[in-house]
Amino acid sequence: MRLNFKYLLLFFIISVINIKPQDDLQRQVEFADNLYHQKLFYDAITEYKRLLFFDVNRTYSFYANNKIAQSYKGGGKFDDAVKYFKKAELSTLDQSEKFESKLEIIKVNILRETTQQSIDLIDELLSEEKDKEKVKQLDYWKAWTYMFANKWEIAYQILNIYPEFSELSKYCKEVIDEKYSVNFAKLLAYILPGAGQFYTGEYLSGAMSLSWNILFGYLTINSFVEERVFDGFAIGTLLWMRFYRGNYQNAERFAENKNIEIANNKLKYIQQNYQGLKP
Amino acid sequence: MLKKFFLIILLLLLADSLSAQNVLFNSKNRLSFADNLFCEQDYLRAFNEYREYLKFGYNDTVIFKISISLAQMGRFSEAIDYNKTLFGSLRLSEEAKFEFYRNLFLSNRINEFKYFYETDSFIPSEKEVYLKRMLLTSDLLSMKKYNLNLDELLKAFPRSIADTLTNFYKRLSFPNQKDPMLAGIYSALIPGLGKVYTEEYGDGITAFLLTGILTYLAVDNFNADHKYRGWLFTGLAAYFYAGNIYGSVSSAHKFNADLRLSLDSDMKIFFNKNNYFIPKPRFICD
């Protein structure tokens, strides 16, 4: 009986010693998670790094790297976020976790507007992927990439394939419809100075442009009519042409700026109001 | 027996609960985690961890690493304060003093550097050469050509960079500068020539053509008895002529400034890339 007690005691001590480090790590996870949920990203990163350092069995390797990356992302440090999402991807053998890490990298690329990197990664995944659900997810993020790159037409084409994304595709359509045609604005300005600006809603600028062109056009023609060729040439080239060129350049610039404004406003609206997944 | 058993269990549980909060945060673990962060070049976190560690007790190596972390983050003034606290250290006094000089040099506090260097009688001979390099580099980078001597420069740095140093020295001592006055005179004699002298060929030709055409138009209009147009073009020609002289003088100044900027940038890139030919601080991980 005495011997049994000794063994029991020894067993208990060994159990406590073995369980304890795991228990410490679990407590560390909770501590770091708590900081993360409070959005104290700097401290959360420190504690997840501590967890990684003491986690000799690499039990929390994927989790901690992923959380560090999320914290960096939350703090706007996108390059560091990508670095840790890659570490997370490398630290797991689970294919769904690997896929999740890659999606996160895509999302960070969308946010930091490294469009080509995002598209390359999506295309690479699409070429290997056969699971329809994952293909749909990849297409979804591809559309987001194009939305951030101000290529709403392509985003709309992608989203329009899937009925689930109808809300987002509707937003894309709205942007396409609201946008001004830069070429049309320029063409109008070529035909009638100021008309391009009127088309983009810049009425004062349009009226000014029209007035200057009428004035200098009149002076130029009048000089030629009165056989003051040199004056006509000088006014025509130095003044009339200058205002005529300024007119269509202005129309083009107004249309481009308005389009950027429309796209940015819509993107802002979507990020604030859209209930689906966002980068 | 049973009593003893429960007592031991109770003691174990008590010890466990007491240590529960602190295992990853005890002094040993804090130090090893801080060292890991230091090696990962996460200097801000390493600095914070080392400071927490110091709450457990004094450690000169940790203070030294704190100063390195601060210097790596560009917080030189704080690093210098930590360096100073180690001047009396038995093990790290020399290293700390060297880092102190390095930090003064990197933070461009050259007057302080010189003051301590000239009054310090305890500079170890093996570090002397590096301190000399810092002083010479500082003179080079601040473009104090009168302080520099090529032989001294070549002697202080490795032979492998002798050509580069000679090139820098020549560019600094005998710069291919343009004389603004001469540029102005050239442009006064022939419009645009000053610009050609300052290697702005396109501008020179444009100035020559524009001033020439306007002068011709002025003369032509006077000859045709168009006085108003004659005076108008005379005014314009005079305006462009004066502008061309002013532009040539400015262009010469800009040329000289660009020359200095390009030399400054070349030297900074070269020295920075080679870590100023000073050994890395101790404890820095490769």
XYZ file of C-alpha atoms in Angstrom:
565
model
C 0.000 0.000 0.000
C 2.873 2.289 0.958
C 4.607 1.495 -2.347
C 1.433 2.244 -4.266
C 1.192 5.654 -2.688
C 4.760 6.415 -3.709
C 4.028 5.441 -7.293
C 0.825 7.412 -7.250
C 2.664 10.465 -5.989
C 5.406 10.080 -8.579
C 2.824 9.664 -11.324
C 1.030 12.772 -10.194
C 4.212 14.857 -10.112
C 5.236 13.693 -13.588
C 1.743 14.437 -14.904
C 1.850 17.948 -13.481
C 5.304 18.569 -14.965
C 4.165 17.311 -18.370
C 0.882 19.139 -18.492
C 2.272 22.418 -17.253
C 4.151 23.688 -20.337
C 1.137 22.954 -22.508
C -0.996 24.759 -19.994
C 1.355 27.761 -20.071
C 1.104 27.926 -23.836
C -2.671 27.724 -23.692
C -2.691 30.585 -21.215
C -0.368 32.515 -23.503
C -2.770 31.957 -26.421
C -5.622 33.331 -24.352
C -3.537 36.307 -23.246
C -2.476 37.121 -26.823
C -6.017 36.606 -28.138
C -7.313 38.970 -25.523
C -4.904 41.676 -26.662
C -5.805 40.966 -30.277
C -9.528 41.330 -29.596
C -8.862 44.629 -27.869
C -7.093 45.702 -31.085
C -3.831 46.201 -29.167
C -2.001 44.868 -32.183
C 1.548 45.766 -31.182
C 1.244 43.936 -27.862
C -0.667 41.085 -29.464
C 2.165 40.561 -31.950
C 4.707 40.487 -29.110
C 2.703 37.867 -27.240
C 2.087 35.713 -30.332
C 5.807 35.907 -31.047
C 6.471 34.806 -27.477
C 4.045 31.939 -28.006
C 5.876 30.925 -31.184
C 9.225 31.083 -29.425
C 8.237 28.840 -26.542
C 6.062 26.498 -28.581
C 8.823 23.969 -29.211
C 6.396 21.382 -30.579
C 5.074 23.950 -33.086
C 1.509 23.237 -31.999
C 0.463 26.851 -32.447
C 2.738 27.662 -35.354
C 0.001 28.232 -37.945
C -2.336 29.916 -35.480
C 0.252 32.341 -34.084
C 1.753 33.253 -37.458
C -1.721 33.817 -38.836
C -2.651 36.024 -35.898
C 0.597 38.004 -36.162
C -0.179 38.575 -39.842
C -3.748 39.625 -39.010
C -2.398 42.039 -36.410
C 0.038 43.554 -38.885
C -2.817 43.832 -41.370
C -4.967 45.507 -38.717
C -2.146 47.961 -38.074
C -1.796 48.709 -41.784
C 1.654 47.077 -42.058
C 0.819 45.109 -45.161
C 4.346 43.974 -46.086
C 4.861 42.420 -42.665
C 1.377 40.903 -42.891
C 2.246 39.151 -46.153
C 5.513 37.884 -44.637
C 3.695 36.265 -41.717
C 0.848 34.872 -43.836
C 3.565 33.168 -45.884
C 5.101 31.832 -42.675
C 1.671 30.580 -41.629
C 1.253 28.862 -44.987
C 4.634 27.174 -44.651
C 3.991 26.091 -41.086
C 0.985 23.921 -41.883
C 0.412 20.744 -43.830
C -3.352 21.176 -43.820
C -4.432 22.092 -47.370
C -7.406 24.172 -46.259
C -5.155 26.211 -43.939
C -2.682 26.690 -46.764
C -5.513 27.869 -48.997
C -6.739 30.207 -46.268
C -3.254 31.742 -45.941
C -3.034 32.294 -49.677
C -6.433 33.974 -49.686
C -5.235 36.260 -46.920
C -2.161 37.175 -48.965
C -4.472 37.982 -51.882
C -6.609 40.177 -49.637
C -3.570 42.097 -48.383
C -2.443 42.569 -51.976
C -5.885 43.965 -52.768
C -5.628 46.407 -49.878
C -2.124 47.574 -50.728
C -3.211 47.742 -54.388
C -0.489 45.462 -55.714
C -2.949 44.335 -58.355
C -0.636 42.261 -60.494
C 0.634 40.211 -57.548
C -2.924 39.520 -56.478
C -4.024 38.504 -59.982
C -0.939 36.306 -60.480
C -1.588 34.485 -57.221
C -5.286 34.019 -58.003
C -4.526 32.724 -61.510
C -1.933 30.349 -60.112
C -4.482 28.972 -57.644
C -7.214 28.820 -60.286
C -5.000 26.767 -62.573
C -4.619 24.110 -59.854
C -8.055 24.278 -58.266
C -10.909 21.995 -59.207
C -13.187 22.523 -56.224
C -16.058 24.717 -57.490
C -16.542 26.428 -54.153
C -12.884 27.475 -54.030
C -12.961 28.636 -57.647
C -15.937 30.796 -56.739
C -14.039 32.272 -53.796
C -11.043 33.001 -55.980
C -13.232 34.689 -58.593
C -14.815 36.751 -55.852
C -11.433 38.081 -54.714
C -10.369 38.588 -58.294
C -13.367 40.857 -58.745
C -12.392 42.765 -55.603
C -8.873 43.143 -56.976
C -10.261 44.700 -60.150
C -12.589 46.935 -58.167
C -9.618 48.321 -56.225
C -7.715 48.691 -59.500
C -10.589 50.791 -60.896
C -11.409 48.171 -63.539
C -15.084 47.875 -62.759
C -16.069 46.381 -66.101
C -13.920 43.293 -65.552
C -15.104 43.020 -61.948
C -18.709 43.154 -63.149
C -18.122 40.440 -65.764
C -16.660 38.117 -63.115
C -19.320 38.763 -60.473
C -22.190 38.536 -62.948
C -21.520 34.810 -63.409
C -22.555 34.041 -59.816
C -26.089 34.892 -58.621
C -24.817 35.006 -54.987
C -22.742 38.054 -55.804
C -25.600 39.976 -57.387
C -25.407 42.795 -54.841
C -21.749 43.424 -55.530
C -22.205 43.111 -59.287
C -25.043 45.652 -59.013
C -22.615 48.124 -57.416
C -20.128 47.506 -60.234
C -22.858 48.122 -62.814
C -23.776 51.374 -61.088
C -20.187 52.579 -61.313
C -19.979 51.607 -64.993
C -23.224 53.457 -65.724
C -22.282 56.531 -63.707
C -18.833 56.879 -65.231
C -18.225 59.455 -67.956
C -16.802 58.468 -71.317
C -13.423 60.157 -71.573
C -13.320 59.808 -75.359
C -16.824 61.214 -75.748
C -15.922 64.216 -73.556
C -12.860 64.848 -75.721
C -14.825 64.445 -78.949
C -17.437 66.956 -77.774
C -14.684 69.408 -76.873
C -13.109 68.998 -80.322
C -16.424 69.758 -82.035
C -17.641 72.549 -79.759
C -15.202 74.077 -77.246
C -16.628 73.846 -73.729
C -19.094 71.065 -74.578
C -16.838 68.407 -73.033
C -16.801 70.299 -69.749
C -20.619 70.717 -69.903
C -20.907 66.943 -70.358
C -18.914 66.340 -67.170
C -21.000 68.899 -65.268
C -18.292 71.578 -65.128
C -20.536 74.346 -66.476
C -18.479 77.390 -65.435
C -15.300 75.983 -66.913
C -17.227 75.039 -70.075
C -18.662 78.554 -70.434
C -15.218 80.122 -69.896
C -13.663 77.829 -72.446
C -16.371 78.575 -74.989
C -16.012 82.341 -74.437
C -12.222 82.362 -74.825
C -12.440 80.303 -78.003
C -15.141 82.534 -79.497
C -13.126 85.659 -78.661
C -9.789 84.489 -80.029
C -11.406 82.684 -82.930
C -13.117 85.937 -83.902
C -9.887 87.974 -83.517
C -7.933 85.473 -85.608
C -10.477 85.309 -88.423
C -10.953 89.067 -88.339
C -7.195 89.617 -88.688
C -7.066 87.399 -91.737
C -10.156 89.079 -93.228
C -8.476 92.477 -92.788
C -5.339 91.002 -94.380
C -3.294 91.373 -91.209
C -1.767 87.955 -91.806
C 0.952 88.218 -89.165
C -1.557 89.260 -86.464
C -3.907 86.501 -87.492
C -1.105 83.988 -87.348
C 0.174 85.230 -83.997
C -3.274 85.367 -82.345
C -4.302 82.080 -83.924
C -1.270 80.101 -82.814
C -0.379 81.785 -79.550
C -3.881 82.375 -78.199
C -6.662 80.583 -80.007
C -4.828 77.280 -80.386
C -3.657 77.503 -76.775
C -7.252 77.848 -75.543
C -8.561 75.265 -77.989
C -5.964 72.710 -76.827
C -6.614 73.636 -73.189
C -10.326 73.050 -73.804
C -10.078 69.416 -74.906
C -7.294 68.639 -72.437
C -9.494 70.027 -69.677
C -12.488 68.000 -70.827
C -10.380 64.839 -70.742
C -8.978 65.631 -67.296
C -12.417 66.465 -65.869
C -13.857 63.192 -67.162
C -10.956 61.193 -65.704
C -11.121 62.940 -62.329
C -14.902 62.538 -62.130
C -14.534 58.838 -62.891
C -11.974 58.413 -60.129
C -14.277 60.271 -57.752
C -17.253 58.070 -58.691
C -15.210 54.890 -58.267
C -13.711 55.991 -54.943
C -17.073 56.994 -53.536
C -18.596 53.680 -54.523
C -15.675 51.740 -53.082
C -16.016 53.664 -49.832
C -19.756 52.991 -49.802
C -19.245 49.274 -50.434
C -16.628 48.992 -47.696
C -18.965 50.630 -45.218
C -22.282 49.099 -46.210
C -21.701 45.803 -47.959
C -22.417 42.908 -45.622
C -20.449 40.234 -47.478
C -16.758 39.371 -47.197
C -14.395 42.291 -47.637
C -10.601 42.323 -47.982
C 0.590 8.578 5.339
C -2.541 9.812 3.651
C -2.110 13.111 5.424
C 1.397 13.482 4.066
C 0.215 12.635 0.585
C -2.495 15.288 0.594
C -0.061 17.799 2.054
C 2.389 17.216 -0.768
C -0.378 17.475 -3.353
C -1.555 20.683 -1.776
C 1.963 22.117 -1.799
C 2.397 21.120 -5.425
C -0.866 22.735 -6.443
C 0.026 25.845 -4.507
C 3.451 26.060 -6.114
C 1.859 25.469 -9.480
C -0.751 28.155 -9.050
C 1.897 30.600 -7.803
C 4.097 30.026 -10.796
C 1.196 29.781 -13.244
C 1.324 33.376 -14.409
C 5.031 33.657 -14.705
C 6.657 30.745 -16.455
C 7.019 32.402 -19.863
C 7.708 35.701 -18.169
C 10.385 34.674 -15.703
C 13.793 36.290 -16.035
C 15.428 33.424 -17.917
C 12.618 33.116 -20.450
C 12.324 36.850 -20.901
C 16.008 37.060 -21.685
C 15.987 34.200 -24.178
C 12.869 35.620 -25.887
C 14.449 39.087 -25.989
C 17.618 37.624 -27.518
C 15.483 35.919 -30.141
C 13.740 39.181 -31.004
C 17.124 40.908 -31.119
C 18.392 38.330 -33.609
C 15.214 38.680 -35.670
C 16.025 42.413 -35.816
C 12.735 43.220 -34.103
C 14.619 45.816 -32.086
C 11.685 47.685 -30.593
C 10.251 44.535 -29.017
C 13.724 43.360 -28.010
C 14.312 46.723 -26.334
C 11.035 46.434 -24.389
C 11.772 42.870 -23.321
C 15.305 43.749 -22.194
C 13.936 46.610 -20.140
C 11.459 44.269 -18.500
C 14.310 41.863 -17.852
C 16.320 44.580 -16.103
C 13.579 44.752 -13.484
C 14.904 41.407 -12.250
C 18.431 42.736 -11.796
C 21.411 44.493 -13.350
C 23.051 42.972 -16.398
C 25.628 44.919 -18.421
C 25.236 42.724 -21.522
C 21.523 43.487 -21.576
C 22.196 47.209 -21.203
C 24.678 46.941 -24.054
C 22.093 45.156 -26.207
C 19.529 47.826 -25.340
C 21.935 50.475 -26.631
C 22.465 48.456 -29.830
C 18.695 48.053 -30.306
C 18.160 51.786 -29.876
C 20.968 52.625 -32.277
C 19.570 50.206 -34.855
C 16.246 52.037 -34.604
C 18.011 55.377 -35.105
C 17.354 56.477 -31.511
C 20.976 57.535 -31.071
C 20.586 59.958 -28.161
C 19.015 57.290 -25.962
C 21.608 54.765 -27.141
C 24.384 57.187 -26.124
C 22.855 57.526 -22.635
C 22.909 53.743 -22.238
C 26.490 53.588 -23.600
C 27.617 56.068 -20.969
C 26.268 53.905 -18.143
C 28.638 51.133 -19.247
C 31.853 53.154 -19.204
C 32.613 51.710 -15.779
C 31.750 48.145 -16.732
C 34.545 45.659 -16.310
C 33.664 43.542 -19.341
C 32.087 45.964 -21.762
C 33.709 49.309 -21.084
C 35.745 49.343 -24.324
C 32.863 48.109 -26.454
C 30.491 50.636 -24.912
C 32.922 53.454 -25.515
C 33.313 52.436 -29.126
C 29.536 52.269 -29.583
C 29.335 55.671 -27.912
C 31.637 57.100 -30.606
C 29.803 55.253 -33.358
C 26.483 56.669 -32.184
C 27.893 60.192 -32.005
C 29.202 59.738 -35.541
C 25.966 58.265 -36.916
C 23.863 60.984 -35.296
C 26.202 63.575 -36.825
C 27.294 64.966 -33.448
C 30.807 65.438 -34.760
C 31.838 68.283 -32.466
C 31.101 66.136 -29.407
C 32.872 63.237 -31.091
C 35.981 65.367 -31.615
C 35.863 66.775 -28.117
C 35.759 63.319 -26.490
C 38.245 61.891 -28.978
C 40.806 64.584 -28.250
C 40.413 64.450 -24.484
C 39.959 60.688 -24.077
C 43.219 59.049 -23.079
C 41.756 55.544 -22.838
C 41.029 54.723 -26.447
C 42.164 51.171 -27.159
C 44.685 51.007 -29.987
C 42.751 48.411 -32.026
C 39.743 50.752 -32.118
C 41.811 53.824 -32.936
C 41.795 53.075 -36.668
C 37.985 52.865 -36.760
C 37.578 56.123 -34.885
C 39.956 57.746 -37.340
C 37.836 56.360 -40.192
C 34.714 57.843 -38.656
C 36.367 61.258 -38.414
C 37.631 61.145 -41.987
C 34.278 59.870 -43.286
C 32.576 62.709 -41.471
C 34.946 65.235 -43.106
C 34.318 63.649 -46.500
C 30.548 63.600 -46.101
C 30.413 67.149 -44.826
C 32.614 68.053 -47.832
C 35.229 69.829 -45.758
C 37.893 69.581 -48.413
C 40.401 71.740 -46.500
C 40.449 69.227 -43.624
C 41.237 66.338 -45.921
C 44.512 64.879 -46.980
C 44.516 62.134 -49.589
C 47.454 60.221 -48.101
C 45.845 60.235 -44.686
C 42.577 59.076 -46.228
C 44.171 56.213 -48.116
C 46.142 55.119 -45.074
C 43.030 54.950 -42.875
C 40.873 52.812 -45.170
C 41.408 49.390 -46.785
C 43.574 49.365 -49.895
C 40.779 47.769 -51.932
C 38.850 51.046 -51.968
C 41.793 53.324 -52.731
C 40.549 54.102 -56.263
C 37.059 54.990 -55.096
C 38.413 57.218 -52.336
C 40.775 58.942 -54.735
C 37.858 59.543 -57.078
C 35.759 61.044 -54.277
C 38.690 63.165 -53.137
C 39.286 64.508 -56.651
C 35.621 65.230 -57.226
C 35.554 67.105 -53.937
C 38.858 68.978 -54.260
C 38.789 69.719 -57.977
C 35.137 69.800 -58.915
C 34.270 70.421 -62.539
C 32.191 73.437 -61.559
C 30.837 76.101 -63.905
C 31.465 79.767 -63.207
C 28.083 81.578 -62.983
C 29.705 84.886 -63.934
C 31.268 83.350 -67.048
C 27.929 81.741 -67.972
C 26.287 85.180 -67.741
C 28.988 86.828 -69.874
C 28.742 84.087 -72.522
C 24.979 84.579 -72.745
C 25.391 88.344 -72.947
C 27.737 87.934 -75.919
C 25.754 85.235 -77.733
C 22.294 84.414 -76.380
C 22.128 80.770 -75.282
C 25.906 80.278 -75.144
C 25.878 80.391 -71.338
C 23.351 77.552 -71.327
C 25.509 75.553 -73.715
C 28.439 76.192 -71.337
C 26.380 74.726 -68.463
C 25.579 71.718 -70.666
C 21.919 72.579 -71.209
C 22.188 72.375 -74.984
C 18.468 72.286 -75.815
C 17.753 75.379 -73.724
C 20.753 77.148 -75.255
C 19.578 76.586 -78.827
C 16.002 77.613 -77.926
C 17.211 80.816 -76.257
C 19.387 81.633 -79.274
C 16.560 81.066 -81.779
C 13.897 82.865 -79.763
C 16.006 85.949 -79.041
C 17.236 85.959 -82.639
C 13.729 85.742 -84.159
C 12.343 88.438 -81.867
C 15.282 90.751 -82.642
C 14.843 90.142 -86.371
C 11.102 90.875 -86.111
C 11.840 94.101 -84.212
C 14.363 95.274 -86.811
C 12.130 94.222 -89.688
C 9.135 96.088 -88.287
C 11.189 99.248 -87.692
C 12.441 99.029 -91.284
C 8.842 98.683 -92.525
C 7.938 101.697 -90.403
C 5.649 99.642 -88.108
C 6.856 101.468 -84.999
C 4.338 99.983 -82.564
C 5.142 96.411 -83.544
C 8.837 97.313 -83.684
C 8.808 98.463 -80.049
C 6.657 95.509 -79.045
C 9.175 93.024 -80.441
C 12.080 95.068 -79.094
C 10.549 94.769 -75.630
C 10.024 91.055 -76.065
C 13.550 90.554 -77.434
C 15.021 92.522 -74.515
C 12.936 90.495 -72.084
C 14.148 87.205 -73.556
C 17.735 88.480 -73.774
C 17.766 89.465 -70.088
C 15.994 86.220 -69.169
C 18.596 84.237 -71.069
C 21.442 85.873 -69.098
C 19.670 85.341 -65.788
C 18.810 81.754 -66.789
C 22.434 81.013 -67.650
C 23.677 82.278 -64.269
C 20.986 80.173 -62.512
C 21.837 77.219 -64.664
C 25.501 77.433 -63.593
C 24.438 77.541 -59.921
C 22.143 74.565 -60.488
C 24.905 72.679 -62.277
C 27.234 73.204 -59.303
C 24.544 72.224 -56.809
C 23.792 69.052 -58.800
C 27.477 68.234 -58.817
C 27.636 68.464 -55.030
C 24.389 66.552 -54.603
C 25.524 63.751 -56.851
C 28.885 63.501 -55.016
C 27.106 63.606 -51.668
C 24.679 60.882 -52.707
C 27.449 58.679 -54.210
C 29.550 58.928 -51.062
C 26.625 58.293 -48.716
C 25.508 55.229 -50.661
C 29.075 53.887 -50.825
C 29.877 54.312 -47.135
C 26.468 53.233 -45.940
C 26.572 50.087 -48.077
C 29.947 49.196 -46.585
C 28.859 50.007 -43.037
C 31.372 52.895 -42.981
C 34.177 50.305 -42.885
C 33.594 49.845 -39.181
C 32.966 46.392 -37.680
C 29.394 45.579 -36.780
C 28.451 46.013 -33.117
C 29.100 43.017 -30.914
C 26.162 40.618 -30.435
C 24.532 41.544 -33.747
C 23.321 38.338 -35.390
C 24.266 37.586 -39.003
